Amino acid sequence: MHDATEAYIGDIVLPVKCQFPQIEEAEKRLWEIIAGVFDLDPGPFHPSIVHADKVVLATEARDLFNEEAPWVRDLGVEPVEERIMPWDWVYAQEQFIIQYLKLKDERHG
């Protein structure tokens, strides 16, 4: 649920968030509302979640954007060894449908 706010305001990249503190404040207020609806602790996320999120961000920056910007180094983490291999939209759509049908069958099976 740590990215639940993205369903409402989108996934805004860290360098942009750093330039506009209003975005972080809006995310914080939205998270408090979401946490209240789902009876979750609105407090800070567990450090393991924050760490994992940074590792994924560093991995995405390396593999999807070939990013070597200072903000990536400032995360203080290393990307995972395994590389992300992007899919074209046709293959992604096929995989989505396959997974959807699999989950649907398991649920109604």
PDB file of N, CA and C in Angstrom:
ATOM      1  N   MET A   1       0.810  -1.204   0.000  1.00  0.00           N
ATOM      2  CA  MET A   1       0.000   0.000   0.000  1.00  0.00           C
ATOM      3  C   MET A   1       0.856   1.273   0.000  1.00  0.00           C
ATOM      4  N   HIS A   2       2.183   1.127   0.081  1.00  0.00           N
ATOM      5  CA  HIS A   2       3.020   2.320   0.198  1.00  0.00           C
ATOM      6  C   HIS A   2       2.929   3.229  -1.027  1.00  0.00           C
ATOM      7  N   ASP A   3       2.445   2.707  -2.152  1.00  0.00           N
ATOM      8  CA  ASP A   3       2.271   3.524  -3.358  1.00  0.00           C
ATOM      9  C   ASP A   3       0.802   3.793  -3.671  1.00  0.00           C
ATOM     10  N   ALA A   4      -0.068   3.595  -2.704  1.00  0.00           N
ATOM     11  CA  ALA A   4      -1.510   3.736  -2.936  1.00  0.00           C
ATOM     12  C   ALA A   4      -1.897   5.126  -3.437  1.00  0.00           C
ATOM     13  N   THR A   5      -1.170   6.147  -3.038  1.00  0.00           N
ATOM     14  CA  THR A   5      -1.508   7.504  -3.478  1.00  0.00           C
ATOM     15  C   THR A   5      -1.353   7.665  -4.991  1.00  0.00           C
ATOM     16  N   GLU A   6      -0.506   6.826  -5.588  1.00  0.00           N
ATOM     17  CA  GLU A   6      -0.274   6.922  -7.030  1.00  0.00           C
ATOM     18  C   GLU A   6      -1.530   6.615  -7.846  1.00  0.00           C
ATOM     19  N   ALA A   7      -2.466   5.904  -7.250  1.00  0.00           N
ATOM     20  CA  ALA A   7      -3.727   5.630  -7.940  1.00  0.00           C
ATOM     21  C   ALA A   7      -4.503   6.924  -8.182  1.00  0.00           C
ATOM     22  N   TYR A   8      -4.233   7.942  -7.396  1.00  0.00           N
ATOM     23  CA  TYR A   8      -4.980   9.206  -7.476  1.00  0.00           C
ATOM     24  C   TYR A   8      -4.184  10.349  -8.083  1.00  0.00           C
ATOM     25  N   ILE A   9      -2.871  10.393  -7.811  1.00  0.00           N
ATOM     26  CA  ILE A   9      -2.084  11.519  -8.321  1.00  0.00           C
ATOM     27  C   ILE A   9      -0.978  11.093  -9.276  1.00  0.00           C
ATOM     28  N   GLY A  10      -0.912   9.802  -9.562  1.00  0.00           N
ATOM     29  CA  GLY A  10       0.101   9.305 -10.484  1.00  0.00           C
ATOM     30  C   GLY A  10       1.431   9.073  -9.787  1.00  0.00           C
ATOM     31  N   ASP A  11       2.332   8.451 -10.508  1.00  0.00           N
ATOM     32  CA  ASP A  11       3.671   8.163  -9.997  1.00  0.00           C
ATOM     33  C   ASP A  11       4.593   9.289 -10.450  1.00  0.00           C
ATOM     34  N   ILE A  12       4.871  10.190  -9.545  1.00  0.00           N
ATOM     35  CA  ILE A  12       5.701  11.347  -9.859  1.00  0.00           C
ATOM     36  C   ILE A  12       7.134  11.031  -9.458  1.00  0.00           C
ATOM     37  N   VAL A  13       8.054  11.154 -10.389  1.00  0.00           N
ATOM     38  CA  VAL A  13       9.436  10.758 -10.139  1.00  0.00           C
ATOM     39  C   VAL A  13      10.081  11.631  -9.072  1.00  0.00           C
ATOM     40  N   LEU A  14      11.013  11.018  -8.357  1.00  0.00           N
ATOM     41  CA  LEU A  14      11.668  11.668  -7.221  1.00  0.00           C
ATOM     42  C   LEU A  14      12.286  13.026  -7.549  1.00  0.00           C
ATOM     43  N   PRO A  15      12.995  13.184  -8.667  1.00  0.00           N
ATOM     44  CA  PRO A  15      13.573  14.497  -8.936  1.00  0.00           C
ATOM     45  C   PRO A  15      12.525  15.608  -9.037  1.00  0.00           C
ATOM     46  N   VAL A  16      11.357  15.287  -9.543  1.00  0.00           N
ATOM     47  CA  VAL A  16      10.285  16.288  -9.624  1.00  0.00           C
ATOM     48  C   VAL A  16       9.736  16.568  -8.233  1.00  0.00           C
ATOM     49  N   LYS A  17       9.502  15.505  -7.455  1.00  0.00           N
ATOM     50  CA  LYS A  17       9.004  15.690  -6.088  1.00  0.00           C
ATOM     51  C   LYS A  17       9.937  16.587  -5.278  1.00  0.00           C
ATOM     52  N   CYS A  18      11.228  16.415  -5.472  1.00  0.00           N
ATOM     53  CA  CYS A  18      12.198  17.214  -4.716  1.00  0.00           C
ATOM     54  C   CYS A  18      12.094  18.700  -5.054  1.00  0.00           C
ATOM     55  N   GLN A  19      11.671  19.011  -6.255  1.00  0.00           N
ATOM     56  CA  GLN A  19      11.550  20.411  -6.679  1.00  0.00           C
ATOM     57  C   GLN A  19      10.237  21.054  -6.222  1.00  0.00           C
ATOM     58  N   PHE A  20       9.255  20.209  -5.885  1.00  0.00           N
ATOM     59  CA  PHE A  20       7.934  20.715  -5.511  1.00  0.00           C
ATOM     60  C   PHE A  20       7.467  20.077  -4.207  1.00  0.00           C
ATOM     61  N   PRO A  21       7.828  20.665  -3.067  1.00  0.00           N
ATOM     62  CA  PRO A  21       7.447  20.081  -1.782  1.00  0.00           C
ATOM     63  C   PRO A  21       5.933  19.972  -1.602  1.00  0.00           C
ATOM     64  N   GLN A  22       5.174  20.737  -2.383  1.00  0.00           N
ATOM     65  CA  GLN A  22       3.721  20.661  -2.285  1.00  0.00           C
ATOM     66  C   GLN A  22       3.215  19.269  -2.681  1.00  0.00           C
ATOM     67  N   ILE A  23       3.942  18.626  -3.587  1.00  0.00           N
ATOM     68  CA  ILE A  23       3.549  17.280  -4.017  1.00  0.00           C
ATOM     69  C   ILE A  23       3.672  16.317  -2.841  1.00  0.00           C
ATOM     70  N   GLU A  24       4.768  16.382  -2.130  1.00  0.00           N
ATOM     71  CA  GLU A  24       4.953  15.489  -0.979  1.00  0.00           C
ATOM     72  C   GLU A  24       3.902  15.751   0.092  1.00  0.00           C
ATOM     73  N   GLU A  25       3.543  17.004   0.291  1.00  0.00           N
ATOM     74  CA  GLU A  25       2.518  17.336   1.278  1.00  0.00           C
ATOM     75  C   GLU A  25       1.161  16.789   0.841  1.00  0.00           C
ATOM     76  N   ALA A  26       0.846  16.910  -0.437  1.00  0.00           N
ATOM     77  CA  ALA A  26      -0.416  16.364  -0.951  1.00  0.00           C
ATOM     78  C   ALA A  26      -0.434  14.843  -0.811  1.00  0.00           C
ATOM     79  N   GLU A  27       0.682  14.193  -1.124  1.00  0.00           N
ATOM     80  CA  GLU A  27       0.778  12.737  -0.960  1.00  0.00           C
ATOM     81  C   GLU A  27       0.575  12.329   0.494  1.00  0.00           C
ATOM     82  N   LYS A  28       1.165  13.082   1.390  1.00  0.00           N
ATOM     83  CA  LYS A  28       1.039  12.772   2.817  1.00  0.00           C
ATOM     84  C   LYS A  28      -0.413  12.869   3.267  1.00  0.00           C
ATOM     85  N   ARG A  29      -1.092  13.944   2.878  1.00  0.00           N
ATOM     86  CA  ARG A  29      -2.501  14.107   3.269  1.00  0.00           C
ATOM     87  C   ARG A  29      -3.368  13.023   2.656  1.00  0.00           C
ATOM     88  N   LEU A  30      -3.103  12.684   1.386  1.00  0.00           N
ATOM     89  CA  LEU A  30      -3.854  11.633   0.716  1.00  0.00           C
ATOM     90  C   LEU A  30      -3.606  10.282   1.379  1.00  0.00           C
ATOM     91  N   TRP A  31      -2.358   9.993   1.742  1.00  0.00           N
ATOM     92  CA  TRP A  31      -2.046   8.743   2.424  1.00  0.00           C
ATOM     93  C   TRP A  31      -2.798   8.635   3.749  1.00  0.00           C
ATOM     94  N   GLU A  32      -2.901   9.731   4.482  1.00  0.00           N
ATOM     95  CA  GLU A  32      -3.626   9.707   5.754  1.00  0.00           C
ATOM     96  C   GLU A  32      -5.092   9.335   5.535  1.00  0.00           C
ATOM     97  N   ILE A  33      -5.673   9.818   4.452  1.00  0.00           N
ATOM     98  CA  ILE A  33      -7.062   9.476   4.133  1.00  0.00           C
ATOM     99  C   ILE A  33      -7.178   7.995   3.771  1.00  0.00           C
ATOM    100  N   ILE A  34      -6.281   7.534   2.904  1.00  0.00           N
ATOM    101  CA  ILE A  34      -6.300   6.122   2.492  1.00  0.00           C
ATOM    102  C   ILE A  34      -6.085   5.219   3.697  1.00  0.00           C
ATOM    103  N   ALA A  35      -5.125   5.545   4.532  1.00  0.00           N
ATOM    104  CA  ALA A  35      -4.853   4.737   5.722  1.00  0.00           C
ATOM    105  C   ALA A  35      -6.081   4.673   6.622  1.00  0.00           C
ATOM    106  N   GLY A  36      -6.785   5.789   6.744  1.00  0.00           N
ATOM    107  CA  GLY A  36      -7.998   5.802   7.557  1.00  0.00           C
ATOM    108  C   GLY A  36      -9.088   4.900   6.990  1.00  0.00           C
ATOM    109  N   VAL A  37      -9.251   4.923   5.688  1.00  0.00           N
ATOM    110  CA  VAL A  37     -10.271   4.090   5.040  1.00  0.00           C
ATOM    111  C   VAL A  37      -9.974   2.609   5.249  1.00  0.00           C
ATOM    112  N   PHE A  38      -8.705   2.227   5.154  1.00  0.00           N
ATOM    113  CA  PHE A  38      -8.320   0.820   5.248  1.00  0.00           C
ATOM    114  C   PHE A  38      -7.823   0.427   6.641  1.00  0.00           C
ATOM    115  N   ASP A  39      -8.013   1.321   7.617  1.00  0.00           N
ATOM    116  CA  ASP A  39      -7.612   1.070   8.999  1.00  0.00           C
ATOM    117  C   ASP A  39      -6.138   0.677   9.101  1.00  0.00           C
ATOM    118  N   LEU A  40      -5.283   1.468   8.444  1.00  0.00           N
ATOM    119  CA  LEU A  40      -3.835   1.245   8.457  1.00  0.00           C
ATOM    120  C   LEU A  40      -3.153   2.315   9.293  1.00  0.00           C
ATOM    121  N   ASP A  41      -1.973   2.011   9.755  1.00  0.00           N
ATOM    122  CA  ASP A  41      -1.180   2.983  10.496  1.00  0.00           C
ATOM    123  C   ASP A  41      -0.686   4.053   9.519  1.00  0.00           C
ATOM    124  N   PRO A  42      -1.080   5.313   9.724  1.00  0.00           N
ATOM    125  CA  PRO A  42      -0.644   6.357   8.801  1.00  0.00           C
ATOM    126  C   PRO A  42       0.770   6.855   9.068  1.00  0.00           C
ATOM    127  N   GLY A  43       1.402   6.293  10.074  1.00  0.00           N
ATOM    128  CA  GLY A  43       2.747   6.723  10.445  1.00  0.00           C
ATOM    129  C   GLY A  43       3.765   6.387   9.380  1.00  0.00           C
ATOM    130  N   PRO A  44       5.012   6.660   9.638  1.00  0.00           N
ATOM    131  CA  PRO A  44       6.056   6.377   8.647  1.00  0.00           C
ATOM    132  C   PRO A  44       6.083   4.886   8.302  1.00  0.00           C
ATOM    133  N   PHE A  45       6.454   4.610   7.063  1.00  0.00           N
ATOM    134  CA  PHE A  45       6.563   3.222   6.632  1.00  0.00           C
ATOM    135  C   PHE A  45       7.751   2.556   7.322  1.00  0.00           C
ATOM    136  N   HIS A  46       7.652   1.259   7.482  1.00  0.00           N
ATOM    137  CA  HIS A  46       8.733   0.484   8.082  1.00  0.00           C
ATOM    138  C   HIS A  46      10.006   0.706   7.256  1.00  0.00           C
ATOM    139  N   PRO A  47      11.155   0.799   7.901  1.00  0.00           N
ATOM    140  CA  PRO A  47      12.408   1.028   7.164  1.00  0.00           C
ATOM    141  C   PRO A  47      12.673   0.011   6.056  1.00  0.00           C
ATOM    142  N   SER A  48      12.228  -1.217   6.217  1.00  0.00           N
ATOM    143  CA  SER A  48      12.448  -2.221   5.164  1.00  0.00           C
ATOM    144  C   SER A  48      11.671  -1.878   3.896  1.00  0.00           C
ATOM    145  N   ILE A  49      10.509  -1.262   4.044  1.00  0.00           N
ATOM    146  CA  ILE A  49       9.719  -0.847   2.873  1.00  0.00           C
ATOM    147  C   ILE A  49      10.410   0.312   2.177  1.00  0.00           C
ATOM    148  N   VAL A  50      10.882   1.270   2.944  1.00  0.00           N
ATOM    149  CA  VAL A  50      11.585   2.425   2.373  1.00  0.00           C
ATOM    150  C   VAL A  50      12.839   1.957   1.628  1.00  0.00           C
ATOM    151  N   HIS A  51      13.577   1.022   2.240  1.00  0.00           N
ATOM    152  CA  HIS A  51      14.794   0.504   1.615  1.00  0.00           C
ATOM    153  C   HIS A  51      14.463  -0.225   0.310  1.00  0.00           C
ATOM    154  N   ALA A  52      13.479  -1.107   0.340  1.00  0.00           N
ATOM    155  CA  ALA A  52      13.102  -1.872  -0.859  1.00  0.00           C
ATOM    156  C   ALA A  52      12.656  -0.932  -1.974  1.00  0.00           C
ATOM    157  N   ASP A  53      11.919   0.103  -1.631  1.00  0.00           N
ATOM    158  CA  ASP A  53      11.454   1.070  -2.627  1.00  0.00           C
ATOM    159  C   ASP A  53      12.639   1.779  -3.286  1.00  0.00           C
ATOM    160  N   LYS A  54      13.647   2.121  -2.492  1.00  0.00           N
ATOM    161  CA  LYS A  54      14.838   2.775  -3.040  1.00  0.00           C
ATOM    162  C   LYS A  54      15.627   1.837  -3.951  1.00  0.00           C
ATOM    163  N   VAL A  55      15.724   0.574  -3.568  1.00  0.00           N
ATOM    164  CA  VAL A  55      16.434  -0.409  -4.391  1.00  0.00           C
ATOM    165  C   VAL A  55      15.735  -0.566  -5.735  1.00  0.00           C
ATOM    166  N   VAL A  56      14.418  -0.657  -5.717  1.00  0.00           N
ATOM    167  CA  VAL A  56      13.670  -0.781  -6.972  1.00  0.00           C
ATOM    168  C   VAL A  56      13.855   0.475  -7.819  1.00  0.00           C
ATOM    169  N   LEU A  57      13.811   1.640  -7.202  1.00  0.00           N
ATOM    170  CA  LEU A  57      14.002   2.891  -7.932  1.00  0.00           C
ATOM    171  C   LEU A  57      15.394   2.940  -8.579  1.00  0.00           C
ATOM    172  N   ALA A  58      16.417   2.540  -7.843  1.00  0.00           N
ATOM    173  CA  ALA A  58      17.771   2.521  -8.391  1.00  0.00           C
ATOM    174  C   ALA A  58      17.879   1.522  -9.539  1.00  0.00           C
ATOM    175  N   THR A  59      17.208   0.389  -9.419  1.00  0.00           N
ATOM    176  CA  THR A  59      17.225  -0.627 -10.474  1.00  0.00           C
ATOM    177  C   THR A  59      16.505  -0.124 -11.714  1.00  0.00           C
ATOM    178  N   GLU A  60      15.353   0.500 -11.529  1.00  0.00           N
ATOM    179  CA  GLU A  60      14.611   1.066 -12.663  1.00  0.00           C
ATOM    180  C   GLU A  60      15.421   2.156 -13.350  1.00  0.00           C
ATOM    181  N   ALA A  61      16.067   3.012 -12.574  1.00  0.00           N
ATOM    182  CA  ALA A  61      16.865   4.092 -13.164  1.00  0.00           C
ATOM    183  C   ALA A  61      17.987   3.517 -14.020  1.00  0.00           C
ATOM    184  N   ARG A  62      18.652   2.481 -13.521  1.00  0.00           N
ATOM    185  CA  ARG A  62      19.751   1.857 -14.258  1.00  0.00           C
ATOM    186  C   ARG A  62      19.257   1.178 -15.538  1.00  0.00           C
ATOM    187  N   ASP A  63      18.190   0.382 -15.416  1.00  0.00           N
ATOM    188  CA  ASP A  63      17.784  -0.482 -16.522  1.00  0.00           C
ATOM    189  C   ASP A  63      16.822   0.162 -17.509  1.00  0.00           C
ATOM    190  N   LEU A  64      15.994   1.063 -17.044  1.00  0.00           N
ATOM    191  CA  LEU A  64      14.982   1.640 -17.925  1.00  0.00           C
ATOM    192  C   LEU A  64      15.369   3.013 -18.460  1.00  0.00           C
ATOM    193  N   PHE A  65      16.214   3.720 -17.718  1.00  0.00           N
ATOM    194  CA  PHE A  65      16.554   5.077 -18.119  1.00  0.00           C
ATOM    195  C   PHE A  65      18.048   5.300 -18.292  1.00  0.00           C
ATOM    196  N   ASN A  66      18.851   4.259 -18.012  1.00  0.00           N
ATOM    197  CA  ASN A  66      20.301   4.396 -18.071  1.00  0.00           C
ATOM    198  C   ASN A  66      20.740   5.636 -17.294  1.00  0.00           C
ATOM    199  N   GLU A  67      20.147   5.773 -16.133  1.00  0.00           N
ATOM    200  CA  GLU A  67      20.294   6.996 -15.336  1.00  0.00           C
ATOM    201  C   GLU A  67      21.502   6.915 -14.413  1.00  0.00           C
ATOM    202  N   GLU A  68      22.374   7.891 -14.506  1.00  0.00           N
ATOM    203  CA  GLU A  68      23.509   7.992 -13.600  1.00  0.00           C
ATOM    204  C   GLU A  68      23.522   9.355 -12.926  1.00  0.00           C
ATOM    205  N   ALA A  69      22.343   9.905 -12.720  1.00  0.00           N
ATOM    206  CA  ALA A  69      22.213  11.224 -12.119  1.00  0.00           C
ATOM    207  C   ALA A  69      22.554  11.182 -10.628  1.00  0.00           C
ATOM    208  N   PRO A  70      22.967  12.308 -10.071  1.00  0.00           N
ATOM    209  CA  PRO A  70      23.312  12.357  -8.648  1.00  0.00           C
ATOM    210  C   PRO A  70      22.171  11.891  -7.740  1.00  0.00           C
ATOM    211  N   TRP A  71      20.923  12.158  -8.116  1.00  0.00           N
ATOM    212  CA  TRP A  71      19.816  11.764  -7.243  1.00  0.00           C
ATOM    213  C   TRP A  71      19.750  10.255  -7.074  1.00  0.00           C
ATOM    214  N   VAL A  72      20.224   9.495  -8.069  1.00  0.00           N
ATOM    215  CA  VAL A  72      20.240   8.033  -7.936  1.00  0.00           C
ATOM    216  C   VAL A  72      21.310   7.631  -6.928  1.00  0.00           C
ATOM    217  N   ARG A  73      22.488   8.228  -7.031  1.00  0.00           N
ATOM    218  CA  ARG A  73      23.557   7.935  -6.063  1.00  0.00           C
ATOM    219  C   ARG A  73      23.134   8.352  -4.655  1.00  0.00           C
ATOM    220  N   ASP A  74      22.378   9.439  -4.558  1.00  0.00           N
ATOM    221  CA  ASP A  74      21.946   9.936  -3.256  1.00  0.00           C
ATOM    222  C   ASP A  74      20.986   8.991  -2.542  1.00  0.00           C
ATOM    223  N   LEU A  75      20.425   8.006  -3.263  1.00  0.00           N
ATOM    224  CA  LEU A  75      19.528   7.040  -2.626  1.00  0.00           C
ATOM    225  C   LEU A  75      20.275   6.185  -1.605  1.00  0.00           C
ATOM    226  N   GLY A  76      21.588   6.025  -1.805  1.00  0.00           N
ATOM    227  CA  GLY A  76      22.404   5.276  -0.858  1.00  0.00           C
ATOM    228  C   GLY A  76      22.209   3.771  -0.913  1.00  0.00           C
ATOM    229  N   VAL A  77      21.727   3.261  -2.050  1.00  0.00           N
ATOM    230  CA  VAL A  77      21.518   1.823  -2.209  1.00  0.00           C
ATOM    231  C   VAL A  77      22.053   1.383  -3.560  1.00  0.00           C
ATOM    232  N   GLU A  78      22.254   0.091  -3.703  1.00  0.00           N
ATOM    233  CA  GLU A  78      22.670  -0.483  -4.974  1.00  0.00           C
ATOM    234  C   GLU A  78      21.478  -1.158  -5.628  1.00  0.00           C
ATOM    235  N   PRO A  79      21.388  -1.107  -6.948  1.00  0.00           N
ATOM    236  CA  PRO A  79      20.310  -1.837  -7.624  1.00  0.00           C
ATOM    237  C   PRO A  79      20.514  -3.337  -7.484  1.00  0.00           C
ATOM    238  N   VAL A  80      19.453  -4.098  -7.694  1.00  0.00           N
ATOM    239  CA  VAL A  80      19.584  -5.551  -7.656  1.00  0.00           C
ATOM    240  C   VAL A  80      20.433  -6.006  -8.838  1.00  0.00           C
ATOM    241  N   GLU A  81      21.019  -7.171  -8.724  1.00  0.00           N
ATOM    242  CA  GLU A  81      21.892  -7.681  -9.780  1.00  0.00           C
ATOM    243  C   GLU A  81      21.105  -7.997 -11.055  1.00  0.00           C
ATOM    244  N   GLU A  82      19.935  -8.601 -10.890  1.00  0.00           N
ATOM    245  CA  GLU A  82      19.122  -8.980 -12.042  1.00  0.00           C
ATOM    246  C   GLU A  82      18.673  -7.737 -12.807  1.00  0.00           C
ATOM    247  N   ARG A  83      18.674  -7.826 -14.117  1.00  0.00           N
ATOM    248  CA  ARG A  83      18.285  -6.700 -14.964  1.00  0.00           C
ATOM    249  C   ARG A  83      16.811  -6.750 -15.327  1.00  0.00           C
ATOM    250  N   ILE A  84      16.191  -5.582 -15.406  1.00  0.00           N
ATOM    251  CA  ILE A  84      14.815  -5.468 -15.883  1.00  0.00           C
ATOM    252  C   ILE A  84      14.847  -5.497 -17.403  1.00  0.00           C
ATOM    253  N   MET A  85      14.042  -6.355 -17.981  1.00  0.00           N
ATOM    254  CA  MET A  85      13.948  -6.436 -19.437  1.00  0.00           C
ATOM    255  C   MET A  85      12.570  -5.917 -19.849  1.00  0.00           C
ATOM    256  N   PRO A  86      12.501  -4.717 -20.400  1.00  0.00           N
ATOM    257  CA  PRO A  86      11.196  -4.143 -20.766  1.00  0.00           C
ATOM    258  C   PRO A  86      10.490  -4.984 -21.830  1.00  0.00           C
ATOM    259  N   TRP A  87       9.163  -5.007 -21.734  1.00  0.00           N
ATOM    260  CA  TRP A  87       8.326  -5.695 -22.707  1.00  0.00           C
ATOM    261  C   TRP A  87       7.690  -4.678 -23.631  1.00  0.00           C
ATOM    262  N   ASP A  88       7.470  -5.062 -24.895  1.00  0.00           N
ATOM    263  CA  ASP A  88       6.668  -4.195 -25.756  1.00  0.00           C
ATOM    264  C   ASP A  88       5.207  -4.339 -25.325  1.00  0.00           C
ATOM    265  N   TRP A  89       4.371  -3.420 -25.773  1.00  0.00           N
ATOM    266  CA  TRP A  89       3.007  -3.366 -25.263  1.00  0.00           C
ATOM    267  C   TRP A  89       2.193  -4.593 -25.636  1.00  0.00           C
ATOM    268  N   VAL A  90       2.457  -5.204 -26.773  1.00  0.00           N
ATOM    269  CA  VAL A  90       1.694  -6.384 -27.191  1.00  0.00           C
ATOM    270  C   VAL A  90       1.990  -7.547 -26.239  1.00  0.00           C
ATOM    271  N   TYR A  91       3.264  -7.784 -25.964  1.00  0.00           N
ATOM    272  CA  TYR A  91       3.641  -8.867 -25.062  1.00  0.00           C
ATOM    273  C   TYR A  91       3.121  -8.582 -23.649  1.00  0.00           C
ATOM    274  N   ALA A  92       3.218  -7.346 -23.202  1.00  0.00           N
ATOM    275  CA  ALA A  92       2.730  -6.979 -21.871  1.00  0.00           C
ATOM    276  C   ALA A  92       1.226  -7.228 -21.772  1.00  0.00           C
ATOM    277  N   GLN A  93       0.495  -6.874 -22.815  1.00  0.00           N
ATOM    278  CA  GLN A  93      -0.952  -7.107 -22.819  1.00  0.00           C
ATOM    279  C   GLN A  93      -1.257  -8.602 -22.743  1.00  0.00           C
ATOM    280  N   GLU A  94      -0.533  -9.397 -23.513  1.00  0.00           N
ATOM    281  CA  GLU A  94      -0.729 -10.852 -23.487  1.00  0.00           C
ATOM    282  C   GLU A  94      -0.462 -11.415 -22.094  1.00  0.00           C
ATOM    283  N   GLN A  95       0.633 -10.982 -21.484  1.00  0.00           N
ATOM    284  CA  GLN A  95       0.976 -11.477 -20.152  1.00  0.00           C
ATOM    285  C   GLN A  95      -0.050 -11.046 -19.112  1.00  0.00           C
ATOM    286  N   PHE A  96      -0.566  -9.836 -19.254  1.00  0.00           N
ATOM    287  CA  PHE A  96      -1.608  -9.358 -18.339  1.00  0.00           C
ATOM    288  C   PHE A  96      -2.839 -10.243 -18.436  1.00  0.00           C
ATOM    289  N   ILE A  97      -3.270 -10.534 -19.658  1.00  0.00           N
ATOM    290  CA  ILE A  97      -4.471 -11.356 -19.860  1.00  0.00           C
ATOM    291  C   ILE A  97      -4.246 -12.774 -19.331  1.00  0.00           C
ATOM    292  N   ILE A  98      -3.073 -13.344 -19.604  1.00  0.00           N
ATOM    293  CA  ILE A  98      -2.765 -14.682 -19.095  1.00  0.00           C
ATOM    294  C   ILE A  98      -2.834 -14.701 -17.565  1.00  0.00           C
ATOM    295  N   GLN A  99      -2.221 -13.721 -16.929  1.00  0.00           N
ATOM    296  CA  GLN A  99      -2.230 -13.659 -15.466  1.00  0.00           C
ATOM    297  C   GLN A  99      -3.636 -13.439 -14.935  1.00  0.00           C
ATOM    298  N   TYR A 100      -4.397 -12.566 -15.591  1.00  0.00           N
ATOM    299  CA  TYR A 100      -5.779 -12.307 -15.179  1.00  0.00           C
ATOM    300  C   TYR A 100      -6.598 -13.596 -15.231  1.00  0.00           C
ATOM    301  N   LEU A 101      -6.510 -14.333 -16.335  1.00  0.00           N
ATOM    302  CA  LEU A 101      -7.278 -15.569 -16.475  1.00  0.00           C
ATOM    303  C   LEU A 101      -6.849 -16.618 -15.450  1.00  0.00           C
ATOM    304  N   LYS A 102      -5.558 -16.672 -15.175  1.00  0.00           N
ATOM    305  CA  LYS A 102      -5.046 -17.599 -14.168  1.00  0.00           C
ATOM    306  C   LYS A 102      -5.622 -17.278 -12.799  1.00  0.00           C
ATOM    307  N   LEU A 103      -5.583 -16.012 -12.415  1.00  0.00           N
ATOM    308  CA  LEU A 103      -6.112 -15.605 -11.106  1.00  0.00           C
ATOM    309  C   LEU A 103      -7.619 -15.806 -11.049  1.00  0.00           C
ATOM    310  N   LYS A 104      -8.306 -15.534 -12.145  1.00  0.00           N
ATOM    311  CA  LYS A 104      -9.756 -15.712 -12.205  1.00  0.00           C
ATOM    312  C   LYS A 104     -10.104 -17.181 -12.000  1.00  0.00           C
ATOM    313  N   ASP A 105      -9.370 -18.070 -12.675  1.00  0.00           N
ATOM    314  CA  ASP A 105      -9.604 -19.517 -12.530  1.00  0.00           C
ATOM    315  C   ASP A 105      -9.339 -19.979 -11.096  1.00  0.00           C
ATOM    316  N   GLU A 106      -8.261 -19.487 -10.502  1.00  0.00           N
ATOM    317  CA  GLU A 106      -7.944 -19.858  -9.118  1.00  0.00           C
ATOM    318  C   GLU A 106      -9.022 -19.401  -8.161  1.00  0.00           C
ATOM    319  N   ARG A 107      -9.572 -18.233  -8.416  1.00  0.00           N
ATOM    320  CA  ARG A 107     -10.589 -17.675  -7.536  1.00  0.00           C
ATOM    321  C   ARG A 107     -11.918 -18.406  -7.666  1.00  0.00           C
ATOM    322  N   HIS A 108     -12.252 -18.807  -8.877  1.00  0.00           N
ATOM    323  CA  HIS A 108     -13.545 -19.442  -9.121  1.00  0.00           C
ATOM    324  C   HIS A 108     -13.424 -20.944  -9.325  1.00  0.00           C
ATOM    325  N   GLY A 109     -12.188 -21.458  -9.188  1.00  0.00           N
ATOM    326  CA  GLY A 109     -11.870 -22.807  -9.528  1.00  0.00           C
ATOM    327  C   GLY A 109     -12.461 -23.885  -8.772  1.00  0.00           C
TER     328      GLY A 109
END
